[in-house]
Coordinates of C-alpha atoms in Angstrom, one line a residue:
X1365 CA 160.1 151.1 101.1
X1366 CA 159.0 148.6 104.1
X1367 CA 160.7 145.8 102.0
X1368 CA 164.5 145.4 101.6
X1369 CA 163.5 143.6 97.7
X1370 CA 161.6 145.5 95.1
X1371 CA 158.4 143.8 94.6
X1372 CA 159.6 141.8 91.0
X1373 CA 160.9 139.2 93.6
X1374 CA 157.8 137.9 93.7
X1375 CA 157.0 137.6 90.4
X1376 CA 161.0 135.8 90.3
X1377 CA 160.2 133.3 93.3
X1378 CA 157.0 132.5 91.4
X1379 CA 159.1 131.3 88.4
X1380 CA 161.3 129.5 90.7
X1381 CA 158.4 127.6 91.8
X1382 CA 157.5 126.4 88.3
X1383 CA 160.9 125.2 87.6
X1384 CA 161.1 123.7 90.7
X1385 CA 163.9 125.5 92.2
X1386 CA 162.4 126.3 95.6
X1387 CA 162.6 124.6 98.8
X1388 CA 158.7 123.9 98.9
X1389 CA 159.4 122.9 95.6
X1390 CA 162.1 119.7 96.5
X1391 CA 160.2 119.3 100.2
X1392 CA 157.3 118.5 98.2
X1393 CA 159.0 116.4 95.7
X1394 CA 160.4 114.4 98.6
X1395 CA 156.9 114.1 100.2
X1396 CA 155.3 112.8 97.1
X1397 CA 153.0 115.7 98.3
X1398 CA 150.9 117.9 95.5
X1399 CA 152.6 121.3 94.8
X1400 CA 150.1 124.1 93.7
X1401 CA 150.8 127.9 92.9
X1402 CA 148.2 130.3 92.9
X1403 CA 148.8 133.8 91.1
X1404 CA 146.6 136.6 92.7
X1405 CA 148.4 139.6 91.3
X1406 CA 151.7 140.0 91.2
X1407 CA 152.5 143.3 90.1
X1408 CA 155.1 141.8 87.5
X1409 CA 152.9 139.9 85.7
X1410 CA 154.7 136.2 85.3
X1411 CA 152.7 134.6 81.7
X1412 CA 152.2 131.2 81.6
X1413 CA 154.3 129.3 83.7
X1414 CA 153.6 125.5 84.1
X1415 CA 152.5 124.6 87.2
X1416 CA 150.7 127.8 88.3
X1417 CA 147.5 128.4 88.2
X1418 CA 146.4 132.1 87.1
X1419 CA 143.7 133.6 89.6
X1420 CA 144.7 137.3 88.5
X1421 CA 142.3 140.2 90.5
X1422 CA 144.6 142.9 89.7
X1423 CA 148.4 144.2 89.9
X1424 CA 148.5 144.2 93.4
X1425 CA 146.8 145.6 96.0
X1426 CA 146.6 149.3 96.7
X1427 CA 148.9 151.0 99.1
X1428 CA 146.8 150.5 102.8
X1429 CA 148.9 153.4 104.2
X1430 CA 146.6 155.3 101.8
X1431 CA 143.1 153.5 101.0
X1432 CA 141.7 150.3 101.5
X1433 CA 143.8 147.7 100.1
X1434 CA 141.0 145.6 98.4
X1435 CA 137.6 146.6 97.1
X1436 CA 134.7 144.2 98.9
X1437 CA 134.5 142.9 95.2
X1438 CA 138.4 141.9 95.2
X1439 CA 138.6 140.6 98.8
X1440 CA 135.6 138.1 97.6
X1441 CA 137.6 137.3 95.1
X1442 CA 140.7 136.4 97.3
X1443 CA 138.8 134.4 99.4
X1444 CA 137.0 132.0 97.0
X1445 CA 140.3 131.8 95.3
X1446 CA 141.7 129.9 98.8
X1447 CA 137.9 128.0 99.0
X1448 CA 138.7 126.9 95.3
X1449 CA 142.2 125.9 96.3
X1450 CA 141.2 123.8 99.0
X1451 CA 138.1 122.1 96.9
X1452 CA 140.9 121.3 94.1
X1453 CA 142.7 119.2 97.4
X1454 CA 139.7 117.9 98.3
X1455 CA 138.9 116.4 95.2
X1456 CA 142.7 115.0 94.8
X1457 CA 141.5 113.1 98.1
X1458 CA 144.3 115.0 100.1
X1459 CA 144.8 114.0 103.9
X1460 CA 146.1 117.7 104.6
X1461 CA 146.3 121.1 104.0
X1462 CA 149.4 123.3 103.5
X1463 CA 149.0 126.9 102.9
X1464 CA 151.8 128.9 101.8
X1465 CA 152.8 132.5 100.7
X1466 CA 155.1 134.4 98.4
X1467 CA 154.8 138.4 98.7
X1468 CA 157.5 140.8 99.2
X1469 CA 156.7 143.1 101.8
X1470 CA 154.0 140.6 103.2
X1471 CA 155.2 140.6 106.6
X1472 CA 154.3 144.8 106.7
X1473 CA 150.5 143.6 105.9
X1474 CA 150.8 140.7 108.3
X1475 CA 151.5 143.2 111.2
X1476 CA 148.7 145.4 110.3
X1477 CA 146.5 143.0 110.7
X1478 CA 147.5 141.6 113.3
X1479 CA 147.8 145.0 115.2
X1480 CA 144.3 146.0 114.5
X1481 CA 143.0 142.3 115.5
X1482 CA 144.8 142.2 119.2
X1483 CA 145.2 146.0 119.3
X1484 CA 148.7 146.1 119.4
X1485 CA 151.1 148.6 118.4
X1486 CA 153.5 148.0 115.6
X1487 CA 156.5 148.6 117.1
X1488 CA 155.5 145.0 119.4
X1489 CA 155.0 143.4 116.4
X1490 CA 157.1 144.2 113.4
X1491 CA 160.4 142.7 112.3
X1492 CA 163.2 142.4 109.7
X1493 CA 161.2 140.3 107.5
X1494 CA 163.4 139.4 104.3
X1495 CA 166.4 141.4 105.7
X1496 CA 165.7 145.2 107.0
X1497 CA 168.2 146.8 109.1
X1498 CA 167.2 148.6 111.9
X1499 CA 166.8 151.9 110.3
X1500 CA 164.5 149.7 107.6
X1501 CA 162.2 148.4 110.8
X1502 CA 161.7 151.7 112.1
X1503 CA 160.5 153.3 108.9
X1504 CA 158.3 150.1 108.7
X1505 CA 156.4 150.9 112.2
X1506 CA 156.0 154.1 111.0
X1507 CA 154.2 153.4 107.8
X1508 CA 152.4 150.7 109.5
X1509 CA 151.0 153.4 112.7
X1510 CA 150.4 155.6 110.0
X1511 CA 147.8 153.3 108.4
X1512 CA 145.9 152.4 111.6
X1513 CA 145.5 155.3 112.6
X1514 CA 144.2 156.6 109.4
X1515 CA 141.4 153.8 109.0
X1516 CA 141.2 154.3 112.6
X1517 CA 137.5 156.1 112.9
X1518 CA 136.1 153.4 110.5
X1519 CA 135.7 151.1 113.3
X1520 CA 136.3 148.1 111.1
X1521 CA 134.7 144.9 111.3
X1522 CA 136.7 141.5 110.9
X1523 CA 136.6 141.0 107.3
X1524 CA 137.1 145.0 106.7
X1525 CA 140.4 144.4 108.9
X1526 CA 141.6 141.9 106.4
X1527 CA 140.1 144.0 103.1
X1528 CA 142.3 147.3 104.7
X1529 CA 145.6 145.6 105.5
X1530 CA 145.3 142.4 103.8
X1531 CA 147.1 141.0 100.4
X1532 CA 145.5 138.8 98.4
X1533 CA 147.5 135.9 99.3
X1534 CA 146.7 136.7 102.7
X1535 CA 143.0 137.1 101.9
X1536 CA 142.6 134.1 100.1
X1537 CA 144.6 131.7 102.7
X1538 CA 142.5 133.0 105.0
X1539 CA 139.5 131.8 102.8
X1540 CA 141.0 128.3 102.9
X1541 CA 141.5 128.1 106.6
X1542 CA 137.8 128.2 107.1
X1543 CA 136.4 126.7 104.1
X1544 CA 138.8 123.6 105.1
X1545 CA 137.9 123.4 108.6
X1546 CA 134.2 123.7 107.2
X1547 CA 135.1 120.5 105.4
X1548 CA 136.9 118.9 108.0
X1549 CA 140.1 118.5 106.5
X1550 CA 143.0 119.3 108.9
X1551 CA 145.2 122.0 108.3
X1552 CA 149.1 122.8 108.8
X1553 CA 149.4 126.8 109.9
X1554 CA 153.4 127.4 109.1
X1555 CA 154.9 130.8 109.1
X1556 CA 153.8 134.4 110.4
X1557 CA 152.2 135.4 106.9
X1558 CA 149.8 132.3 107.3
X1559 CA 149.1 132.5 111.0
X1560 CA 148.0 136.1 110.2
X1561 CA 145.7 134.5 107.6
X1562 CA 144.6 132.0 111.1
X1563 CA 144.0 134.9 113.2
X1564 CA 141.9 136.5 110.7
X1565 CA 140.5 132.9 110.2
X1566 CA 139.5 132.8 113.7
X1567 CA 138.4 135.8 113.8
X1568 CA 135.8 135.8 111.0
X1569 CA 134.5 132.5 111.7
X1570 CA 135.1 131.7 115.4
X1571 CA 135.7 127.6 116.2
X1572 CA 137.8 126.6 112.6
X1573 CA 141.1 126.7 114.5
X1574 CA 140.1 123.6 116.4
X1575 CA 141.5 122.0 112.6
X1576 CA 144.7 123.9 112.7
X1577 CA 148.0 121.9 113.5
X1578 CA 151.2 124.9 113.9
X1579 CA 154.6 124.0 112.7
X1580 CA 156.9 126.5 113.9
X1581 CA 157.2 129.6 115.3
X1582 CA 159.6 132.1 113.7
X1583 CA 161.8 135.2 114.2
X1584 CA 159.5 137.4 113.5
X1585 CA 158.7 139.4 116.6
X1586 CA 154.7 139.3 115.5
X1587 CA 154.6 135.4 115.3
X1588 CA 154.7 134.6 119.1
X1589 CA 152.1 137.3 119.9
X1590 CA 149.8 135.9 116.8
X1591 CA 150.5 132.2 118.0
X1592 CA 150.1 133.2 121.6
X1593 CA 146.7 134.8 120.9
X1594 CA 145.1 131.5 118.9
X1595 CA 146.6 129.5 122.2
X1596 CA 148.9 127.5 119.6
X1597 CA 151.4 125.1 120.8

């Protein structure tokens, strides 16, 4: 309940994407720019849907508030899933890369992350995300101080920050981020769900920000204190 939509959304935006209904679908019509969608596991699964490519590791990940999110097996996964994404670019001969998200209830995993990376308490970080109220926000802290401080005492390394709290779109753009800096191929950071996935970037592989370009900085209450962190104009 840290989400004002039920998680089907997802699998529903996902759809939009194929048909072409969403924004990033007509901005990247008008850009003449390559539009790729990448299912890691919607819980709803979506079939065969042109246009989207089916990287399935399971039906979501598990509740963090309880266990780990990912296995070490699924977060491997994730991440080769955004190295493969980026290689598919490469090979298309692309001058830049865009990572983007579609997760309801992302922003929660997004601030858990980003708490436990800058040691921060959730009630700094978290927000409305898709349209809590108040009462929504608060109950979303909770859950979210809850977690930490249950995987608290397993002193968790970088990448076990981003297999606890992570999602697998989260996981796997933060795979992307440093396999395309790896490769030298500049990347736009747009968005609080993806500059979670740069701060977890940055902080598994020190250096690959110097290839990140930021777009914007949004309402979120987490995204100034992310963008502030990578020294991001």
């Amino acid at each position: 309940n840290v989400s004002a939509f039920p998680q089907v959304v997802t699998t529903e935006m996902v759809k939009n994407f194929s048909r072409g209904g969403a924004a990033i679908s007509v901005l990247a019509k008008e850009l003449d720019a390559k539009l790729e969608v990448v299912d890691l596991g919607t819980v709803v699964e979506a079939g065969e849907l042109a246009g989207v490519i089916s990287s399935r590791i399971a039906m979501g990940t598990e509740n963090f508030a309880k266990q780990a999110a990912m296995t070490e097996e699924q977060l491997d996964k994730a991440l080769n899933a955004g190295i493969q994404a980026v290689q598919r670019a490469i090979n298309s001969d692309v001058h830049v890369f865009i990572g983007g998200d579609m997760g309801i209830a992302n922003t929660t995993s997004a601030t858990a992350i980003a708490c436990a990376y800058l040691d921060k308490a959730a009630v700094d970080l978290a927000g409305p995300g898709t349209g809590l109220d108040e009462q929504g926000v608060s109950h979303k802290v909770r859950v979210i101080e809850q977690a930490l401080l249950k995987h608290q005492a397993a002193s968790l390394s970088s990448t076990e920050i981003l297999r606890f709290f992570g999602g697998f779109e989260i996981a796997a753009l933060t795979g992307a981020y440093i396999y395309a800096a790896q490769q030298g191929l500049p990347v736009v950071i747009d968005g609080f769900i993806a500059t979670a996935a740069a701060l977890a970037a940055t902080k598994i592989k020190p250096g690959c920000d110097s290839w990140f370009i930021y777009a914007h900085q949004s309402h979120e209450p987490g995204h100034h204190l992310i963008l502030t962190a990578l020294n991001a104009e």
